[in-house]
XYZ file of C-alpha atoms in Angstrom:
568
model
C -87.525 126.849 81.449
C -86.392 130.353 82.353
C -84.549 130.424 85.606
C -81.564 132.687 85.093
C -83.042 135.381 87.275
C -84.621 135.124 90.696
C -88.183 136.251 91.165
C -88.708 139.988 91.290
C -89.177 141.029 94.934
C -92.287 142.939 96.001
C -92.210 146.632 95.202
C -90.637 148.588 98.031
C -92.547 151.322 99.804
C -91.832 154.908 98.676
C -88.892 156.380 100.501
C -90.126 159.145 102.861
C -88.399 162.117 104.444
C -89.077 163.856 107.762
C -88.645 167.358 109.204
C -86.821 168.107 112.487
C -88.106 171.277 114.092
C -86.019 173.490 116.353
C -86.879 173.429 120.006
C -89.845 175.616 120.888
C -88.036 176.747 124.069
C -85.026 177.939 122.127
C -86.132 180.313 119.429
C -83.678 180.850 116.652
C -83.219 183.573 114.145
C -82.207 180.994 111.499
C -84.714 178.948 109.551
C -85.419 175.519 110.843
C -82.914 172.977 109.426
C -84.354 170.150 107.375
C -82.826 166.725 107.796
C -83.735 164.261 105.003
C -83.484 160.512 105.035
C -81.065 159.576 102.252
C -82.762 158.908 98.935
C -81.951 155.631 97.182
C -79.975 157.413 94.490
C -77.666 158.921 97.116
C -77.410 155.657 99.007
C -76.166 153.838 95.898
C -72.815 155.577 96.148
C -72.624 155.398 99.928
C -71.253 152.104 101.276
C -72.186 153.175 104.804
C -75.861 152.927 103.805
C -75.725 149.204 103.102
C -77.374 148.474 106.434
C -80.555 150.217 105.240
C -83.155 147.445 104.699
C -84.686 149.375 101.776
C -81.467 149.543 99.777
C -81.076 145.862 98.806
C -84.478 145.517 97.075
C -84.011 148.877 95.357
C -80.566 148.004 93.996
C -81.749 144.578 92.853
C -84.635 146.255 90.999
C -82.159 148.639 89.364
C -79.979 145.693 88.300
C -82.924 143.978 86.599
C -84.062 147.171 84.905
C -80.544 147.831 83.632
C -80.358 144.337 82.148
C -83.804 144.674 80.555
C -82.880 148.002 78.992
C -79.773 146.537 77.356
C -77.487 149.020 79.070
C -73.970 148.328 80.327
C -74.078 144.892 82.031
C -71.124 145.883 84.231
C -73.331 148.585 85.718
C -76.048 146.000 86.374
C -73.471 143.718 87.992
C -72.338 146.531 90.293
C -75.941 147.119 91.408
C -76.474 143.407 92.027
C -73.255 142.985 94.030
C -74.097 145.982 96.217
C -77.591 144.599 96.695
C -76.117 141.292 97.895
C -73.928 143.135 100.386
C -76.939 145.037 101.694
C -79.037 141.879 102.045
C -76.166 140.205 103.879
C -75.827 143.055 106.360
C -79.567 143.548 106.949
C -81.039 140.055 106.908
C -78.065 137.688 106.823
C -78.203 134.280 105.069
C -81.607 133.566 103.611
C -83.881 133.713 100.597
C -83.297 137.384 99.731
C -79.541 136.995 99.578
C -79.790 133.675 97.687
C -82.082 135.190 95.027
C -79.779 138.162 94.684
C -76.787 135.871 94.172
C -78.704 134.145 91.352
C -78.888 137.514 89.598
C -75.190 138.176 90.237
C -74.368 134.782 88.718
C -76.574 135.353 85.679
C -74.906 138.682 84.890
C -71.438 137.180 85.366
C -72.351 134.372 82.954
C -73.529 136.875 80.354
C -70.138 138.583 80.670
C -68.269 135.291 80.271
C -67.120 135.296 83.898
C -68.107 131.717 84.567
C -65.880 131.116 87.604
C -67.489 134.063 89.403
C -70.927 132.787 88.406
C -70.199 129.320 89.794
C -68.868 130.825 93.029
C -72.030 132.940 93.510
C -74.368 130.008 92.849
C -72.498 127.605 95.102
C -72.649 130.215 97.840
C -76.401 130.688 97.338
C -76.979 126.949 97.755
C -74.767 126.773 100.821
C -76.639 129.694 102.412
C -79.917 127.794 102.163
C -78.294 124.585 103.414
C -77.166 126.204 106.668
C -79.586 129.099 106.944
C -83.240 129.667 106.255
C -85.436 126.650 105.574
C -88.889 128.213 105.516
C -91.528 128.512 102.834
C -90.101 128.853 99.329
C -86.615 127.798 100.324
C -86.764 124.489 98.458
C -87.678 126.009 95.090
C -85.047 128.734 95.397
C -82.468 126.053 96.113
C -83.823 124.089 93.131
C -83.407 127.157 90.919
C -79.845 127.566 92.188
C -78.897 123.989 91.329
C -80.435 124.242 87.864
C -78.728 127.535 87.133
C -75.445 126.082 88.359
C -75.973 123.134 86.020
C -76.537 125.522 83.120
C -73.339 127.369 83.980
C -71.266 124.185 84.063
C -72.839 123.200 80.742
C -71.773 126.523 79.212
C -68.140 125.787 80.052
C -68.419 122.204 78.838
C -68.316 120.401 82.197
C -71.187 118.052 81.455
C -70.611 115.632 84.333
C -70.855 118.408 86.914
C -73.791 119.900 85.050
C -75.740 116.629 85.248
C -74.981 116.216 88.965
C -76.439 119.679 89.604
C -79.564 118.922 87.578
C -80.058 115.671 89.490
C -79.729 117.504 92.822
C -82.296 120.018 91.621
C -84.666 117.257 90.524
C -84.470 115.577 93.923
C -85.430 118.814 95.671
C -88.230 119.472 93.182
C -89.727 115.996 93.603
C -89.695 116.357 97.402
C -91.458 119.708 97.128
C -93.967 119.006 94.338
C -94.317 115.225 94.093
C -93.294 112.803 91.349
C -96.162 113.550 88.943
C -96.087 117.333 88.769
C -95.741 118.683 85.186
C -92.807 120.819 86.323
C -90.993 117.634 87.324
C -91.538 116.358 83.773
C -89.780 119.427 82.374
C -86.779 118.830 84.634
C -86.663 115.151 83.640
C -86.647 116.204 79.993
C -83.830 118.630 80.774
C -81.831 115.790 82.290
C -82.585 113.535 79.316
C -81.188 116.154 76.941
C -78.106 116.616 79.127
C -77.426 112.867 79.131
C -77.833 112.794 75.337
C -75.257 115.540 75.049
C -72.943 113.469 77.270
C -73.580 110.390 75.072
C -75.144 108.559 78.032
C -78.126 107.140 76.200
C -79.413 104.596 78.716
C -79.743 107.308 81.361
C -81.288 109.653 78.803
C -83.885 107.031 77.903
C -84.899 106.533 81.544
C -85.488 110.251 82.099
C -87.331 110.624 78.799
C -89.662 107.769 79.758
C -90.479 109.564 83.021
C -91.225 112.723 81.048
C -93.590 110.873 78.711
C -95.403 109.200 81.613
C -96.056 112.485 83.419
C -97.129 114.338 80.278
C -99.527 111.545 79.273
C -101.142 111.935 82.696
C -101.613 115.697 82.394
C -101.818 116.455 78.653
C -104.423 115.665 76.030
C -103.686 112.922 73.473
C -101.619 113.964 70.459
C -100.463 117.137 72.233
C -97.462 119.152 71.029
C -95.729 118.461 74.336
C -95.990 114.709 73.882
C -94.799 115.072 70.278
C -91.657 116.854 71.506
C -91.044 114.069 74.021
C -91.393 111.427 71.306
C -88.918 113.212 69.047
C -86.379 113.178 71.852
C -87.073 109.511 72.533
C -86.641 108.750 68.828
C -83.268 110.481 68.834
C -82.181 108.396 71.835
C -83.392 105.142 70.277
C -81.603 105.959 67.016
C -78.365 106.646 68.874
C -78.666 103.222 70.530
C -79.335 101.529 67.176
C -82.978 100.768 68.045
C -84.311 101.964 64.692
C -87.799 100.443 64.682
C -88.862 102.011 68.030
C -87.321 105.296 66.871
C -89.407 105.183 63.696
C -92.569 104.465 65.685
C -91.995 107.491 67.944
C -91.350 109.731 64.945
C -94.504 108.644 63.136
C -96.616 109.347 66.238
C -94.912 112.728 66.700
C -95.563 113.579 63.041
C -99.265 112.749 63.397
C -99.506 115.105 66.381
C -97.770 117.904 64.490
C -100.025 117.420 61.452
C -103.104 117.605 63.688
C -101.824 120.896 65.098
C -100.887 122.397 61.718
C -97.150 122.556 62.408
C -95.865 122.163 58.834
C -92.235 123.062 59.513
C -92.078 120.681 62.453
C -93.574 117.933 60.295
C -90.823 118.572 57.741
C -88.145 118.373 60.439
C -89.581 115.039 61.565
C -89.558 113.842 57.937
C -85.792 114.485 57.894
C -85.406 112.307 60.987
C -87.607 109.626 59.430
C -85.390 109.723 56.352
C -82.355 109.189 58.602
C -83.941 106.068 60.082
C -84.864 104.665 56.668
C -81.316 105.336 55.468
C -79.893 103.462 58.473
C -82.226 100.556 57.639
C -81.048 100.664 53.974
C -84.596 101.504 52.859
C -83.222 104.096 50.462
C -86.302 104.777 48.325
C -88.363 105.574 51.409
C -85.532 107.739 52.739
C -85.389 109.768 49.504
C -89.169 110.261 49.603
C -89.004 111.561 53.205
C -86.101 113.901 52.436
C -87.767 115.293 49.298
C -90.982 115.981 51.238
C -89.009 117.940 53.825
C -87.022 119.770 51.150
C -90.190 120.978 49.403
C -91.644 122.352 52.653
C -88.432 124.061 53.787
C -87.914 125.750 50.416
C -91.470 127.110 50.372
C -91.612 128.247 54.020
C -88.012 129.240 54.820
C -86.450 129.998 51.459
C -83.955 128.186 49.259
C -80.943 129.617 51.129
C -81.969 128.524 54.622
C -79.737 126.222 56.686
C -82.609 123.702 56.926
C -82.437 123.306 53.140
C -78.674 122.783 53.370
C -79.250 120.091 55.991
C -81.500 118.121 53.638
C -78.980 118.520 50.805
C -76.335 116.926 53.046
C -78.642 114.044 53.896
C -79.300 113.429 50.205
C -75.584 113.665 49.422
C -74.822 111.013 52.035
C -77.617 108.759 50.801
C -76.535 108.991 47.157
C -72.957 108.195 48.190
C -74.206 105.062 49.951
C -76.010 103.979 46.778
C -72.985 104.617 44.559
C -74.335 107.714 42.795
C -71.198 109.792 43.348
C -71.994 112.585 40.889
C -75.331 113.295 42.581
C -73.634 113.102 45.991
C -71.038 115.704 45.013
C -73.693 117.974 43.499
C -75.730 118.029 46.704
C -72.574 118.758 48.754
C -71.847 121.740 46.527
C -75.422 122.999 46.918
C -75.102 122.870 50.716
C -71.721 124.616 50.643
C -73.158 127.461 48.570
C -75.756 128.053 51.278
C -73.158 127.949 54.058
C -70.853 130.357 52.170
C -73.567 133.053 52.328
C -75.714 132.193 55.350
C -78.964 134.062 55.862
C -79.257 136.402 58.807
C -79.800 134.601 62.103
C -78.131 131.336 61.080
C -76.445 129.706 64.061
C -72.709 129.178 63.561
C -73.030 125.823 65.293
C -75.398 124.620 62.566
C -72.909 125.673 59.896
C -69.991 124.009 61.692
C -71.861 120.727 62.051
C -72.943 120.873 58.420
C -69.345 121.405 57.336
C -68.182 118.383 59.335
C -70.819 116.199 57.688
C -69.838 117.366 54.208
C -66.206 116.765 55.173
C -67.020 113.146 56.020
C -68.550 112.687 52.571
C -65.536 114.219 50.838
C -63.269 111.979 52.901
C -65.274 108.964 51.762
C -64.979 110.271 48.165
C -61.189 110.132 48.637
C -60.735 113.900 48.710
C -58.913 114.291 52.048
C -57.498 117.758 51.378
C -60.970 119.184 50.743
C -62.243 117.369 53.834
C -59.508 118.949 55.951
C -60.321 122.452 54.704
C -63.935 122.060 55.764
C -62.981 120.737 59.208
C -60.598 123.649 59.722
C -63.385 126.101 58.854
C -65.669 124.363 61.334
C -63.096 124.651 64.127
C -62.602 128.339 63.384
C -66.348 128.958 63.657
C -66.520 127.324 67.089
C -63.173 128.320 68.599
C -64.703 131.021 70.854
C -67.572 128.879 72.158
C -66.588 127.182 75.465
C -69.755 125.071 75.500
C -68.764 123.519 72.160
C -65.511 122.054 73.490
C -66.611 118.471 72.815
C -67.702 119.297 69.289
C -64.367 120.981 68.596
C -62.501 118.068 70.168
C -64.364 115.642 67.910
C -63.540 117.723 64.843
C -59.879 117.950 65.783
C -59.764 114.203 66.362
C -61.227 113.610 62.910
C -58.636 115.986 61.455
C -55.998 113.869 63.178
C -57.352 110.741 61.480
C -57.193 112.353 58.037
C -53.676 113.689 58.645
C -52.659 110.173 59.694
C -54.181 108.573 56.615
C -52.282 110.913 54.266
C -49.009 110.439 56.140
C -48.779 113.804 57.939
C -47.992 112.280 61.314
C -46.721 115.451 63.010
C -49.973 117.249 62.164
C -51.949 114.182 63.238
C -50.245 114.098 66.619
C -50.888 117.823 67.106
C -54.581 117.464 66.284
C -55.015 114.508 68.632
C -53.114 116.395 71.322
C -55.508 119.372 71.025
C -58.532 117.080 71.182
C -57.215 115.240 74.251
C -56.481 118.509 76.077
C -60.050 119.738 75.511
C -61.584 116.441 76.607
C -59.475 116.353 79.766
C -60.402 119.952 80.602
C -64.075 119.133 80.068
C -64.016 116.254 82.530
C -64.332 113.469 79.937
C -61.342 111.478 81.099
C -63.368 108.303 81.411
C -65.543 108.355 78.270
C -65.195 105.686 75.597
C -64.666 108.395 72.972
C -61.717 109.700 74.967
C -60.240 106.198 75.020
C -60.564 105.941 71.239
C -58.827 109.310 70.735
C -55.999 108.208 73.051
C -55.556 105.109 70.891
C -55.283 107.254 67.752
C -52.737 109.473 69.520
C -50.702 106.393 70.345
C -50.676 105.324 66.692
C -49.432 108.755 65.602
C -46.650 108.539 68.207
C -45.638 105.126 66.861
C -45.183 106.562 63.381
C -42.949 109.283 64.867
C -40.917 106.617 66.764
C -42.026 108.003 70.134
C -42.510 104.465 71.450
C -42.573 105.251 75.164
C -45.147 107.985 74.679
C -47.231 105.646 72.510
C -47.227 102.991 75.241
C -48.445 105.544 77.798
C -51.397 106.515 75.588
C -52.279 102.894 74.778
C -52.197 101.974 78.473
C -54.542 104.811 79.411
C -56.831 103.928 76.496
C -56.899 100.294 77.616
C -57.888 101.231 81.153
C -60.723 103.484 79.947
C -62.121 101.099 77.334
C -61.999 98.142 79.720
C -64.138 100.170 82.122
C -66.526 101.645 79.558
C -66.805 98.905 76.910
C -65.561 95.716 78.563
C -62.554 93.526 77.849
C -64.199 91.714 74.929
C -65.223 94.787 72.925
C -63.588 95.237 69.520
C -62.250 98.693 70.416
C -60.662 97.288 73.566
C -59.126 94.363 71.675
C -57.720 96.798 69.114
C -55.938 98.704 71.869
C -54.660 95.409 73.328
C -53.183 94.548 69.939
C -51.483 97.933 69.598
C -50.126 97.709 73.138
C -48.721 94.221 72.528
C -46.887 95.484 69.440
C -45.523 98.451 71.384
C -44.329 96.250 74.262
C -42.589 93.997 71.739
C -40.776 96.999 70.238
C -39.714 98.067 73.745
C -38.292 94.613 74.498
C -41.082 93.653 76.902
C -41.684 90.346 75.127
C -43.359 88.510 78.002
C -45.896 91.322 78.442
C -46.587 91.275 74.699
C -47.041 87.474 74.725
C -49.487 87.655 77.626
C -51.633 90.216 75.810
C -51.539 88.343 72.497
C -52.602 85.094 74.138
C -55.650 86.842 75.570
C -56.459 88.497 72.221
C -56.185 85.157 70.405
C -58.535 83.524 72.890
C -61.131 86.292 72.447
C -60.804 86.308 68.644
C -61.330 82.551 68.474
C -64.440 82.795 70.668
C -65.909 85.662 68.635
C -64.806 84.852 65.083
C -63.954 81.154 65.025
C -60.596 79.517 64.447
C -60.743 79.768 60.628
C -61.116 83.551 60.476
C -58.187 85.410 58.765
C -57.880 87.824 61.714
C -57.441 84.873 64.061
C -54.784 83.428 61.759
C -52.876 86.723 61.830
C -52.921 86.779 65.634
C -51.626 83.197 65.717
C -48.689 84.128 63.476
C -47.803 87.127 65.620
C -47.970 85.074 68.802
C -45.948 82.217 67.300
C -43.170 84.591 66.266
C -42.922 86.107 69.738
C -42.987 82.731 71.461
C -40.216 81.491 69.180
C -38.030 84.476 69.966
C -38.740 84.515 73.693
C -36.615 81.397 74.193
C -33.351 83.074 73.146
C -31.451 86.273 73.846
C -32.971 89.135 71.917
C -30.110 90.651 69.953
C -32.193 91.751 66.996
C -32.750 95.359 66.055
C -36.023 97.002 66.993
C -38.712 95.939 64.593
C -40.902 98.328 62.703
C -44.332 98.408 64.255
C -46.111 98.744 60.923
C -46.613 94.992 60.645
C -47.724 94.639 64.232
C -50.056 97.569 64.773
C -53.703 96.764 64.270
C -54.286 98.728 61.075
C -58.044 98.661 61.424
C -57.887 100.668 64.615
C -56.880 103.863 62.849
C -60.444 104.336 61.664
C -61.861 106.889 64.059
C -64.970 105.580 65.736
C -67.976 107.485 64.507
C -70.297 108.991 67.093
C -73.478 108.622 65.123
C -75.331 110.710 62.570
C -77.383 112.839 64.908
C -76.873 116.312 66.316
C -77.451 116.314 70.061
C -79.239 119.857 70.553
C -77.067 122.988 71.474
C -74.805 120.768 72.501
C -73.612 118.497 70.335
C -72.132 117.159 66.744
C -72.256 114.492 63.968
C -68.938 112.811 63.022
C-alpha cells in the first residue's frame, strides 16, 4: 500500500503580476515603473517570501517533481523543507504541514537519514493531535503512523514499528469501520510484521481478520484470498500446525490455477513440499519440489534464484533420507547459481540461500565450508539496517560452529556481535535473544570468564522464564548451566537450590528412570555431600557440569519471513 508520499495538493493558481501607474496629477518624464509580484522561482531563494501562501504548495510540487525525475534527492529535500516552513508560517499546524512533513520524511528515508525521518513523522502526528481535527485529518494521521512504522521497520526496530501500525489501524477502523477492505490490508500488514517479529499468535489473529473481510468483499477463489491463505499457511507452519497449513496451501493453489498464475502455483508447490517434508512424507515432498522446479526452469531460466531455492530444498530432503551424495550435488548446483546471480536478484535471497546451504554442510560435518558460506551471507547484508535480525541470527550460528570446533574466542566474538545487534533492535526480551545469551555464557565458560558467564546465564534465565515458562526445556538448560557456574564460583547453596528444582521438573517430565534424571541426581548428590564441609577443593572444570545439549543453537524454523526475515 503506497503511502510514502502525501496526496498531491490541488494545482495552485497561476502567479499574476500587476502594474503600478504614476500619479496622473504628477506627470513624469520617466517611463512608468513596473512593480512585479515575485515569481515562484525568485521566491525559492528568498527566505523572506515564506509567508506567501502560494509558495508552500509550489515548493512541495517541485519536490515531488524532482523525486519523480530521479534528480538530486538533496535538492528535493531542500524544496520540501522550505515548503514545510512556508506552510508553518502561513497556515500553522494542520493538514498541509502534516502532509508536507510526510514528504520530508520519505526523502530523508531514501537518503538513509532515518532519525530525521522519524522526527518529521512524529511531529506530523503531534500537529494533528493538538491542531486541526477536521475532514481528512484522521486518514492523514493514519498515513503518518503507517509511514512511521515503515521507517522503524527499516532500521530494525520491529516492536516500535508494530506499535505504530496498531495505532494506525485503530484510527482507520474508527474512520472507515471494521469491515472496510482497506482495513483488511492494514490487518495483513500487521500480520506480516508480527511474523517478522516471530510473534505467530498475534500474526494469526490479524490474518484471520484479513480473511474474514476479504471473504465478505471478494469473489470466491480470488487472488486476494489466495494471498491471505499463503500467509496463514506460513504462520501455521511456523507454529507446527502442519495439517491446517497444508489445507490453506491447497486452497490457495486452486485459486492460482483458476487464474492462470503458473509461477505462483509453483511457489505454492515449494511450500507444499516443505510441509510434506516436515511430516516425513518424503515422496510427496519430492513430487511437489520437482513440479515447481520444472515450472521455474521453463519460465524463469535455469540460473534463476527460484531454481536455486528448490535445489536447496531437495538437498535438505535428500540429507534427511540419508542420500548424502545427492544432497551435496544439489547444494553445489545452488551455489553455482548464487556465484553468478542473474540481474535483479535480491541480495537478501542469496544470503538466506547461503545460510540454508551452510546448515546442510554443517550437518554433513563440514564446518569450515559452513562458516565460509555464513561469512559471505553476513558480508552481503552488512549494509542493510533492516536485516539486523537476519545478520544477528547468522552471527549466532557462526558462534555455534566456532564453539563446536573449539574456537572459543571466535565464538564469543560472534555471539557478542549478535547480542549487540539484538539489543540495538529492541529484542531484549525475545526467546531467541535468551538462547543467544545462553550460548554466549557457554563460550565464556570455556574461556574461564566465570563471572561474565554467570551474568549472561542470569539474563537468559530471566528472559526465558518470561517468554517460555519455567518448565520449558530451554529454560531448564539455562538453569543447569547456571547451577554449574554457581558451583564453580563457590555459591554451593544457590547451585543446590537450582538443581533441586531441575530434578523435580525432570522427574515430572521424563520419569525417574530417564538417564537425564539420573545425571541430575548424581550432580545434586555430589553438591549436597560437599556442602556439609569446608570447601577447600580447587575450582572444578565446568565441562562435566554444563548441560552439553544446550550448545545446539535453537533453530528458528525453515521459512523465510518476507523482506524481513531468515531461515536458520
